[in-house]
XYZ file of N, CA and C in Angstrom:
705
model
N 26.758 -84.828 -16.336
C 25.342 -84.789 -16.698
C 24.768 -83.407 -16.341
N 24.037 -82.821 -17.277
C 23.450 -81.505 -17.027
C 22.285 -81.642 -16.049
N 22.253 -80.760 -15.052
C 21.193 -80.830 -14.054
C 19.863 -80.409 -14.679
N 18.795 -80.998 -14.167
C 17.480 -80.670 -14.710
C 17.073 -79.267 -14.289
N 16.141 -78.688 -15.027
C 15.653 -77.355 -14.691
C 14.855 -77.403 -13.392
N 15.002 -76.359 -12.602
C 14.177 -76.222 -11.416
C 12.743 -75.948 -11.838
N 11.808 -76.456 -11.072
C 10.391 -76.202 -11.349
C 9.812 -75.379 -10.210
N 9.386 -74.180 -10.523
C 8.839 -73.276 -9.512
C 7.387 -72.962 -9.833
N 6.531 -73.123 -8.835
C 5.106 -72.818 -8.980
C 4.858 -71.382 -8.539
N 4.166 -70.632 -9.366
C 3.768 -69.267 -9.017
C 2.291 -69.311 -8.639
N 2.037 -69.177 -7.342
C 0.672 -69.254 -6.823
C 0.015 -67.895 -7.004
N -0.968 -67.825 -7.887
C -1.631 -66.549 -8.134
C -2.309 -66.550 -9.488
N -3.076 -65.518 -9.734
C -3.873 -65.434 -10.961
C -3.243 -64.404 -11.881
N -2.558 -64.888 -12.909
C -1.745 -64.028 -13.769
C -2.552 -62.901 -14.407
N -2.009 -61.709 -14.316
C -2.598 -60.518 -14.927
C -1.458 -59.710 -15.534
N -1.391 -59.621 -16.871
C -0.274 -58.921 -17.519
C -0.179 -57.443 -17.164
N -1.251 -56.885 -16.582
C -1.234 -55.472 -16.202
C -0.565 -55.242 -14.842
N -0.361 -56.302 -14.074
C 0.222 -56.176 -12.735
C 1.744 -56.097 -12.842
N 2.314 -55.024 -12.302
C 3.759 -54.812 -12.405
C 4.544 -55.991 -11.863
N 4.145 -56.501 -10.696
C 4.862 -57.632 -10.099
C 4.817 -58.860 -11.002
N 3.724 -59.074 -11.699
C 3.601 -60.228 -12.581
C 4.491 -60.063 -13.809
N 4.743 -58.845 -14.203
C 5.696 -58.579 -15.280
C 7.122 -58.837 -14.793
N 7.362 -58.494 -13.527
C 8.722 -58.556 -12.990
C 9.169 -59.958 -12.613
N 8.259 -60.793 -12.138
C 8.640 -62.096 -11.586
C 9.350 -62.995 -12.604
N 8.848 -63.158 -13.840
C 9.600 -63.985 -14.793
C 10.988 -63.425 -15.083
N 11.111 -62.099 -15.115
C 12.413 -61.474 -15.352
C 13.347 -61.777 -14.181
N 12.822 -61.658 -12.957
C 13.623 -61.932 -11.762
C 14.113 -63.378 -11.747
N 13.231 -64.308 -12.087
C 13.618 -65.719 -12.116
C 14.646 -65.982 -13.210
N 14.502 -65.285 -14.323
C 15.479 -65.415 -15.408
C 16.855 -64.915 -14.989
N 16.884 -63.793 -14.273
C 18.154 -63.253 -13.784
C 18.790 -64.201 -12.766
N 17.954 -64.800 -11.909
C 18.472 -65.747 -10.921
C 19.030 -66.991 -11.603
N 18.330 -67.472 -12.620
C 18.790 -68.654 -13.356
C 20.132 -68.376 -14.023
N 20.250 -67.186 -14.596
C 21.501 -66.803 -15.255
C 22.646 -66.704 -14.238
N 22.354 -66.104 -13.091
C 23.371 -65.927 -12.054
C 23.836 -67.277 -11.505
N 22.893 -68.183 -11.284
C 23.226 -69.474 -10.691
C 23.646 -70.514 -11.728
N 23.489 -70.145 -13.012
C 23.805 -71.061 -14.115
C 23.049 -72.375 -13.966
N 21.774 -72.203 -13.646
C 20.894 -73.359 -13.473
C 19.554 -73.006 -14.108
N 19.089 -73.766 -15.087
C 17.821 -73.431 -15.741
C 16.650 -73.477 -14.772
N 15.726 -72.537 -14.954
C 14.541 -72.444 -14.092
C 13.290 -72.408 -14.960
N 12.409 -73.331 -14.729
C 11.093 -73.313 -15.367
C 10.068 -72.890 -14.314
N 9.119 -72.058 -14.721
C 8.070 -71.675 -13.780
C 6.704 -71.908 -14.412
N 5.721 -72.111 -13.543
C 4.352 -72.358 -14.007
C 3.390 -71.565 -13.137
N 2.522 -70.808 -13.776
C 1.494 -70.083 -13.031
C 0.411 -71.072 -12.614
N 0.143 -71.113 -11.320
C -0.935 -71.962 -10.802
C -2.116 -71.066 -10.445
N -3.083 -70.995 -11.330
C -4.287 -70.209 -11.043
C -4.938 -70.771 -9.787
N -5.251 -69.910 -8.850
C -5.718 -70.386 -7.541
C -6.998 -71.202 -7.622
N -7.866 -70.880 -8.584
C -9.121 -71.629 -8.681
C -8.925 -73.006 -9.320
N -7.667 -73.306 -9.694
C -7.372 -74.628 -10.251
C -6.471 -75.442 -9.325
N -6.198 -74.902 -8.127
C -5.420 -75.657 -7.141
C -6.417 -76.403 -6.263
N -6.715 -77.625 -6.672
C -7.731 -78.454 -6.020
C -7.051 -79.510 -5.138
N -7.813 -80.199 -4.288
C -7.189 -81.220 -3.436
C -6.395 -82.252 -4.223
N -6.822 -82.527 -5.459
C -6.135 -83.548 -6.251
C -5.037 -82.970 -7.153
N -4.846 -81.665 -7.139
C -3.825 -81.045 -7.988
C -2.436 -81.509 -7.558
N -1.628 -82.055 -8.497
C -0.287 -82.549 -8.129
C 0.687 -81.391 -7.867
N 1.137 -81.270 -6.625
C 2.090 -80.229 -6.257
C 3.492 -80.788 -6.020
N 3.575 -82.108 -5.900
C 4.839 -82.769 -5.595
C 5.957 -82.444 -6.592
N 5.666 -82.274 -7.887
C 6.753 -82.061 -8.848
C 7.488 -80.726 -8.713
N 6.946 -79.782 -7.950
C 7.570 -78.463 -7.870
C 8.661 -78.411 -6.805
N 9.764 -77.753 -7.158
C 10.893 -77.600 -6.238
C 10.706 -76.421 -5.292
N 9.877 -75.468 -5.675
C 9.649 -74.298 -4.843
C 8.342 -73.627 -5.197
N 7.851 -72.789 -4.280
C 6.560 -72.120 -4.453
C 6.711 -70.634 -4.129
N 6.173 -69.814 -5.012
C 6.182 -68.362 -4.804
C 4.732 -67.887 -4.880
N 4.210 -67.401 -3.754
C 2.851 -66.857 -3.740
C 2.961 -65.374 -4.063
N 2.353 -64.972 -5.152
C 2.643 -63.676 -5.767
C 1.607 -62.599 -5.419
N 1.932 -61.337 -5.688
C 0.995 -60.242 -5.425
C -0.265 -60.299 -6.292
N -1.156 -59.378 -5.991
C -2.425 -59.177 -6.703
C -3.537 -60.065 -6.152
N -3.787 -59.921 -4.862
C -4.942 -60.573 -4.250
C -6.017 -59.499 -4.039
N -7.261 -59.833 -3.749
C -7.703 -61.194 -3.439
C -7.628 -62.115 -4.648
N -7.297 -63.356 -4.367
C -7.186 -64.355 -5.417
C -8.565 -64.894 -5.782
N -8.628 -65.554 -6.921
C -9.899 -66.147 -7.332
C -10.360 -67.191 -6.329
N -9.391 -67.915 -5.745
C -9.732 -68.925 -4.741
C -8.770 -68.812 -3.569
N -9.275 -68.314 -2.457
C -8.451 -68.249 -1.249
C -8.044 -69.658 -0.837
N -8.980 -70.606 -0.919
C -8.692 -71.985 -0.518
C -7.572 -72.580 -1.361
N -7.583 -72.284 -2.661
C -6.546 -72.815 -3.543
C -5.174 -72.291 -3.163
N -5.092 -70.989 -2.905
C -3.817 -70.394 -2.510
C -3.325 -70.999 -1.198
N -4.211 -71.126 -0.229
C -3.828 -71.668 1.070
C -3.411 -73.132 0.967
N -4.033 -73.861 0.058
C -3.691 -75.276 -0.125
C -2.237 -75.420 -0.582
N -1.826 -74.584 -1.533
C -0.453 -74.660 -2.043
C 0.555 -74.180 -1.001
N 0.208 -73.134 -0.256
C 1.104 -72.641 0.798
C 1.286 -73.713 1.872
N 0.203 -74.350 2.243
C 0.284 -75.402 3.261
C 1.193 -76.534 2.793
N 1.076 -76.900 1.526
C 1.930 -77.961 0.987
C 3.403 -77.568 1.114
N 3.735 -76.342 0.726
C 5.129 -75.885 0.800
C 5.626 -75.892 2.246
N 4.772 -75.463 3.149
C 5.166 -75.414 4.565
C 5.372 -76.810 5.135
N 4.430 -77.696 4.889
C 4.488 -79.026 5.492
C 5.508 -79.940 4.822
N 5.729 -79.746 3.536
C 6.630 -80.634 2.788
C 8.044 -80.070 2.657
N 8.336 -79.013 3.404
C 9.689 -78.440 3.405
C 10.142 -78.039 1.992
N 9.237 -77.425 1.229
C 9.619 -76.887 -0.077
C 9.886 -75.389 0.095
N 10.962 -74.871 -0.482
C 11.230 -73.440 -0.385
C 10.011 -72.625 -0.795
N 9.728 -71.596 0.018
C 8.546 -70.771 -0.212
C 8.926 -69.301 -0.115
N 8.420 -68.528 -1.053
C 8.547 -67.074 -1.014
C 7.150 -66.487 -1.197
N 6.784 -65.567 -0.327
C 5.503 -64.875 -0.455
C 5.765 -63.379 -0.507
N 5.222 -62.715 -1.499
C 5.401 -61.261 -1.583
C 4.038 -60.582 -1.678
N 3.853 -59.539 -0.879
C 2.612 -58.755 -0.831
C 1.429 -59.665 -0.467
N 0.573 -59.979 -1.416
C -0.546 -60.876 -1.136
C -0.074 -62.235 -0.651
N 1.118 -62.648 -1.088
C 1.687 -63.911 -0.638
C 2.030 -63.880 0.841
N 2.518 -62.733 1.321
C 2.768 -62.531 2.753
C 1.461 -62.673 3.529
N 0.437 -61.989 3.059
C -0.845 -61.992 3.757
C -1.409 -63.414 3.868
N -1.319 -64.164 2.792
C -1.916 -65.502 2.798
C -1.038 -66.514 3.525
N 0.259 -66.274 3.606
C 1.112 -67.122 4.440
C 0.718 -66.958 5.905
N 0.421 -65.733 6.306
C -0.038 -65.465 7.673
C -1.384 -66.146 7.916
N -2.276 -66.055 6.946
C -3.606 -66.646 7.085
C -3.520 -68.171 7.180
N -2.673 -68.779 6.340
C -2.528 -70.234 6.364
C -1.970 -70.694 7.701
N -0.981 -69.997 8.213
C -0.382 -70.346 9.496
C -1.415 -70.198 10.616
N -2.177 -69.137 10.562
C -3.196 -68.891 11.590
C -4.197 -70.039 11.673
N -4.640 -70.487 10.509
C -5.662 -71.541 10.494
C -5.108 -72.928 10.774
N -4.000 -73.261 10.134
C -3.547 -74.654 10.144
C -2.467 -74.974 11.173
N -1.809 -73.969 11.722
C -0.823 -74.214 12.778
C -1.382 -73.774 14.128
N -1.915 -72.557 14.178
C -2.465 -72.058 15.432
C -3.859 -72.600 15.717
N -4.506 -73.145 14.672
C -5.830 -73.725 14.869
C -6.946 -72.703 14.944
N -6.686 -71.493 14.431
C -7.711 -70.450 14.418
C -8.614 -70.662 13.193
N -9.581 -71.519 13.321
C -10.452 -71.856 12.190
C -11.198 -70.637 11.666
N -11.426 -69.647 12.549
C -12.173 -68.454 12.142
C -11.263 -67.327 11.653
N -9.955 -67.598 11.506
C -9.044 -66.559 10.997
C -9.473 -66.166 9.585
N -9.478 -64.865 9.315
C -9.956 -64.374 8.024
C -9.101 -63.223 7.538
N -9.229 -62.944 6.268
C -8.559 -61.803 5.635
C -9.559 -60.656 5.595
N -9.180 -59.539 6.175
C -10.096 -58.403 6.257
C -10.511 -57.817 4.929
N -9.766 -58.132 3.871
C -10.134 -57.613 2.553
C -11.371 -58.318 2.013
N -11.465 -59.627 2.283
C -12.602 -60.404 1.782
C -13.665 -60.644 2.852
N -13.266 -60.527 4.142
C -14.217 -60.708 5.253
C -14.036 -59.577 6.262
N -14.435 -58.361 5.881
C -14.172 -57.188 6.735
C -14.860 -57.232 8.098
N -15.919 -58.018 8.215
C -16.651 -58.070 9.486
C -16.267 -59.264 10.349
N -15.233 -59.991 9.948
C -14.830 -61.178 10.702
C -14.327 -60.792 12.087
N -14.642 -61.629 13.088
C -14.206 -61.337 14.458
C -12.712 -61.570 14.629
N -12.150 -62.448 13.800
C -10.714 -62.686 13.873
C -10.075 -62.414 12.508
N -10.127 -61.151 12.103
C -9.464 -60.736 10.860
C -7.992 -60.527 11.178
N -7.154 -61.490 10.790
C -5.730 -61.402 11.115
C -5.001 -60.439 10.183
N -5.674 -60.027 9.117
C -5.120 -59.045 8.186
C -6.132 -57.914 8.037
N -5.678 -56.706 8.288
C -6.558 -55.542 8.277
C -5.898 -54.409 7.510
N -6.672 -53.371 7.140
C -6.081 -52.261 6.389
C -4.916 -51.619 7.144
N -3.863 -51.316 6.406
C -2.710 -50.639 7.002
C -3.109 -49.233 7.429
N -2.493 -48.744 8.476
C -2.758 -47.387 8.950
C -2.518 -46.387 7.830
N -1.450 -46.658 7.080
C -1.119 -45.812 5.928
C -0.942 -46.722 4.727
N -1.787 -46.592 3.728
C -1.724 -47.444 2.548
C -0.357 -47.327 1.883
N 0.205 -48.462 1.501
C 1.542 -48.484 0.912
C 1.470 -48.736 -0.593
N 0.641 -47.982 -1.276
C 0.513 -48.136 -2.722
C 1.568 -47.262 -3.392
N 2.469 -47.937 -4.121
C 3.590 -47.277 -4.797
C 4.440 -46.460 -3.822
N 4.614 -46.971 -2.616
C 5.457 -46.316 -1.605
C 6.793 -47.051 -1.517
N 7.836 -46.316 -1.122
C 9.153 -46.897 -0.882
C 9.556 -46.510 0.534
N 10.099 -47.463 1.287
C 10.474 -47.171 2.670
C 11.685 -48.010 3.052
N 12.341 -47.625 4.126
C 13.460 -48.397 4.650
C 12.919 -49.528 5.521
N 13.654 -50.621 5.571
C 13.263 -51.779 6.360
C 14.484 -52.272 7.129
N 14.294 -52.480 8.425
C 15.372 -53.019 9.248
C 15.176 -54.524 9.366
N 16.214 -55.285 9.021
C 16.159 -56.742 9.043
C 16.869 -57.288 10.273
N 16.345 -58.382 10.794
C 16.962 -59.027 11.947
C 18.260 -59.692 11.504
N 19.392 -59.312 12.094
C 20.674 -59.927 11.722
C 20.627 -61.437 11.859
N 21.189 -62.130 10.892
C 21.217 -63.588 10.935
C 20.009 -64.259 10.318
N 18.960 -63.491 10.019
C 17.772 -64.065 9.387
C 18.091 -64.431 7.935
N 17.265 -65.280 7.351
C 17.457 -65.660 5.951
C 17.455 -64.437 5.051
N 16.546 -63.524 5.312
C 16.426 -62.352 4.456
C 17.622 -61.416 4.616
N 18.117 -61.270 5.851
C 19.302 -60.429 6.063
C 20.523 -61.043 5.391
N 20.621 -62.363 5.434
C 21.746 -63.030 4.772
C 21.654 -62.865 3.256
N 20.421 -62.876 2.736
C 20.245 -62.698 1.292
C 20.699 -61.307 0.844
N 20.317 -60.295 1.615
C 20.665 -58.916 1.260
C 22.078 -58.527 1.706
N 22.656 -59.333 2.597
C 23.998 -59.074 3.150
C 24.064 -57.710 3.839
N 22.966 -57.323 4.455
C 22.888 -56.079 5.218
C 21.641 -56.137 6.090
N 21.556 -55.262 7.062
C 20.361 -55.245 7.919
C 19.473 -54.039 7.652
N 19.867 -53.190 6.698
C 19.057 -52.028 6.332
C 18.859 -52.001 4.826
N 17.605 -52.060 4.392
C 17.313 -52.034 2.952
C 16.199 -51.028 2.668
N 16.004 -50.739 1.396
C 14.868 -49.926 0.953
C 14.135 -50.698 -0.141
N 12.822 -50.823 0.009
C 12.040 -51.572 -0.961
C 10.705 -50.875 -1.211
N 10.059 -51.269 -2.316
C 8.789 -50.660 -2.705
C 7.602 -51.572 -2.444
N 6.457 -50.946 -2.303
C 5.218 -51.659 -1.978
C 4.102 -51.292 -2.970
N 3.126 -52.173 -2.990
C 1.812 -51.829 -3.548
C 0.815 -52.642 -2.734
N 0.534 -52.161 -1.549
C -0.185 -52.981 -0.578
C -1.088 -52.133 0.305
N -2.223 -52.695 0.667
C -3.164 -51.988 1.558
C -3.445 -52.741 2.852
N -3.016 -54.005 2.933
C -3.338 -54.833 4.107
C -2.079 -55.424 4.726
N -2.100 -55.507 6.060
C -0.997 -56.113 6.794
C -1.527 -56.842 8.010
N -0.620 -57.343 8.850
C -1.022 -58.094 10.033
C -1.760 -57.183 11.015
N -2.888 -57.673 11.503
C -3.681 -56.949 12.489
C -2.888 -56.882 13.803
N -2.552 -55.679 14.279
C -1.767 -55.556 15.519
C -2.405 -56.284 16.708
N -3.720 -56.451 16.677
C -4.430 -57.124 17.765
C -3.977 -58.584 17.931
N -3.562 -59.202 16.818
C -3.183 -60.619 16.856
C -1.692 -60.854 16.645
N -0.954 -59.781 16.436
C 0.459 -59.940 16.068
C 1.257 -60.714 17.114
N 1.064 -60.387 18.373
C 1.849 -61.035 19.423
C 1.591 -62.534 19.471
N 0.319 -62.928 19.379
C -0.014 -64.353 19.410
C 0.517 -65.074 18.174
N 0.472 -64.401 17.028
C 0.970 -64.987 15.783
C 2.455 -65.295 15.869
N 3.186 -64.421 16.534
C 4.644 -64.502 16.511
C 5.235 -65.164 17.748
N 4.436 -65.918 18.476
C 4.957 -66.598 19.671
C 5.316 -68.052 19.385
N 5.095 -68.513 18.174
C 5.438 -69.891 17.821
C 6.639 -69.875 16.869
N 6.605 -70.708 15.848
C 7.764 -70.760 14.953
C 7.769 -69.665 13.888
N 6.718 -68.874 13.823
C 6.688 -67.755 12.888
C 7.384 -66.553 13.528
N 8.372 -66.003 12.843
C 9.179 -64.935 13.428
C 9.114 -63.655 12.602
N 9.090 -62.533 13.297
C 9.209 -61.234 12.643
C 10.680 -61.004 12.320
N 10.982 -60.706 11.059
C 12.388 -60.493 10.679
C 12.609 -59.168 9.964
N 11.543 -58.399 9.745
C 11.702 -57.114 9.080
C 10.646 -56.126 9.536
N 11.085 -54.917 9.921
C 10.171 -53.839 10.322
C 10.522 -52.566 9.572
N 9.502 -51.767 9.274
C 9.751 -50.522 8.540
C 10.199 -49.416 9.491
N 10.322 -48.210 8.945
C 10.850 -47.090 9.726
C 9.950 -46.710 10.894
N 8.661 -47.111 10.810
C 7.729 -46.822 11.914
C 7.638 -47.985 12.900
N 8.392 -49.064 12.635
C 8.366 -50.226 13.519
C 7.293 -51.237 13.183
N 6.638 -51.079 12.031
C 5.570 -52.009 11.652
C 6.141 -53.244 10.949
N 5.492 -54.371 11.167
C 5.938 -55.661 10.637
C 5.868 -55.693 9.112
N 6.987 -56.081 8.477
C 7.033 -56.106 7.015
C 7.616 -57.397 6.440
N 8.181 -58.264 7.300
C 8.728 -59.526 6.797
C 8.698 -60.577 7.902
N 8.419 -61.814 7.509
C 8.355 -62.936 8.448
C 9.121 -64.128 7.885
N 9.543 -65.009 8.785
C 10.166 -66.268 8.392
C 9.642 -67.373 9.299
N 9.723 -68.587 8.787
C 9.280 -69.751 9.548
C 10.507 -70.501 10.053
N 10.547 -70.706 11.346
C 11.652 -71.443 11.951
C 11.534 -72.920 11.591
N 12.679 -73.621 11.566
C 12.713 -75.059 11.279
C 12.144 -75.403 9.908
N 12.409 -74.529 8.951
C 12.007 -74.771 7.561
C 13.204 -74.436 6.685
N 13.349 -75.152 5.572
C 14.524 -74.932 4.720
C 14.580 -73.495 4.195
N 13.434 -72.956 3.817
C 13.365 -71.569 3.343
C 11.897 -71.184 3.244
N 11.459 -70.362 4.168
C 10.068 -69.901 4.163
C 10.104 -68.435 4.574
N 10.029 -67.558 3.575
C 10.162 -66.115 3.793
C 8.994 -65.408 3.109
N 8.398 -64.453 3.809
C 7.303 -63.678 3.214
C 7.501 -62.198 3.550
N 7.292 -61.353 2.556
C 7.478 -59.917 2.728
C 6.249 -59.165 2.229
N 5.947 -58.069 2.905
C 4.838 -57.237 2.449
C 5.267 -56.384 1.265
N 6.563 -56.182 1.133
C 7.076 -55.407 -0.007
C 7.306 -56.336 -1.207
N 7.650 -55.752 -2.335
C 7.790 -56.485 -3.592
C 9.215 -56.383 -4.121
N 10.128 -57.227 -3.655
C 11.519 -57.148 -4.108
C 11.691 -57.457 -5.582
N 10.727 -58.201 -6.162
C 10.840 -58.596 -7.569
C 10.896 -57.416 -8.532
N 10.376 -56.260 -8.093
C 10.324 -55.099 -8.985
C 11.703 -54.645 -9.457
N 12.740 -54.935 -8.667
C 14.099 -54.540 -9.054
C 14.508 -55.159 -10.384
N 13.914 -56.305 -10.718
C 14.274 -56.997 -11.955
C 13.930 -56.175 -13.193
N 12.905 -55.340 -13.088
C 12.515 -54.512 -14.235
C 13.541 -53.418 -14.512
N 14.467 -53.214 -13.557
C 15.581 -52.280 -13.756
C 16.871 -53.029 -14.078
N 16.715 -54.334 -14.333
C 17.878 -55.141 -14.672
C 18.672 -55.636 -13.488
N 18.119 -55.483 -12.273
C 18.838 -55.891 -11.067
C 18.288 -57.214 -10.547
N 19.185 -58.121 -10.174
C 18.776 -59.393 -9.600
C 18.366 -59.165 -8.143
N 17.113 -59.371 -7.794
C 16.686 -59.173 -6.401
C 17.353 -60.199 -5.487
N 18.047 -59.758 -4.441
C 18.758 -60.704 -3.562
C 17.866 -61.789 -2.974
N 16.629 -61.432 -2.626
C 15.753 -62.413 -2.009
C 15.310 -63.472 -3.023
N 15.125 -63.070 -4.262
C 14.761 -64.035 -5.311
C 15.941 -64.966 -5.578
N 17.153 -64.411 -5.600
C 18.348 -65.242 -5.779
C 18.434 -66.289 -4.661
N 18.210 -65.845 -3.407
C 18.287 -66.763 -2.267
C 17.210 -67.842 -2.350
N 16.015 -67.463 -2.784
C 14.909 -68.411 -2.936
C 15.261 -69.477 -3.982
N 15.766 -69.038 -5.124
C 16.108 -69.993 -6.189
C 17.289 -70.869 -5.755
N 18.236 -70.299 -5.018
C 19.339 -71.087 -4.475
C 18.812 -72.206 -3.573
N 17.820 -71.850 -2.731
C 17.228 -72.844 -1.828
C 16.535 -73.942 -2.627
N 15.859 -73.566 -3.698
C 15.212 -74.560 -4.570
C 16.260 -75.482 -5.200
N 17.381 -74.899 -5.585
C 18.462 -75.681 -6.199
C 19.042 -76.681 -5.216
N 19.185 -76.258 -3.966
C 19.698 -77.164 -2.922
C 18.765 -78.362 -2.738
N 17.468 -78.075 -2.783
C 16.482 -79.146 -2.600
C 16.486 -80.115 -3.775
N 16.861 -79.594 -4.927
C 16.798 -80.357 -6.171
C 17.940 -81.381 -6.270
N 19.024 -81.164 -5.526
C 20.207 -82.021 -5.632
C 19.965 -83.439 -5.102
């Protein structure tokens, strides 16, 4: 019997002008071809992710770049579902930022946690402007050996590209990373660039955009690993 297609939700507001949004369907197509398993994806506009929106049918969730989103609450609702229901999750760029925000509010109980891009005057802005804006920048990243992301890349040193202006506020980084949220990737300056959630089937978020490799015809290792995790859940 032929296995059913994987269903992956893309959390974000589709914009054909965004490079990452052009790359993500290509990346998923390359992963489907590599794994010989059909993959269907659906864009979930954040302002349409309501409390009653059915998320159960999806095998995996990818929170995509290009924030701020139309609805921060909608994005956080879908991320929380993936985290609590053990659905494979990948967050890239804005997805990384909102995974941190969701964890801050719903696991650490920081009800006043905010994103500095939309609430610059918040007393607990867990995401603040990067010291050096990473718009169209490429840098090396050191990965923690044994982490999901290091296993995906099969190395502990990679180079990836960014289009990002916000990252984790250093003021809160230590408190954020003392629970099940772990730092697994740092750039050449030692700044946090990738996180994973312990005791989860697959929950990885990166400030960089690995999906861009697909536009050069290359299967991004992290996307392959994410789709593999979705396939495992589907069995």
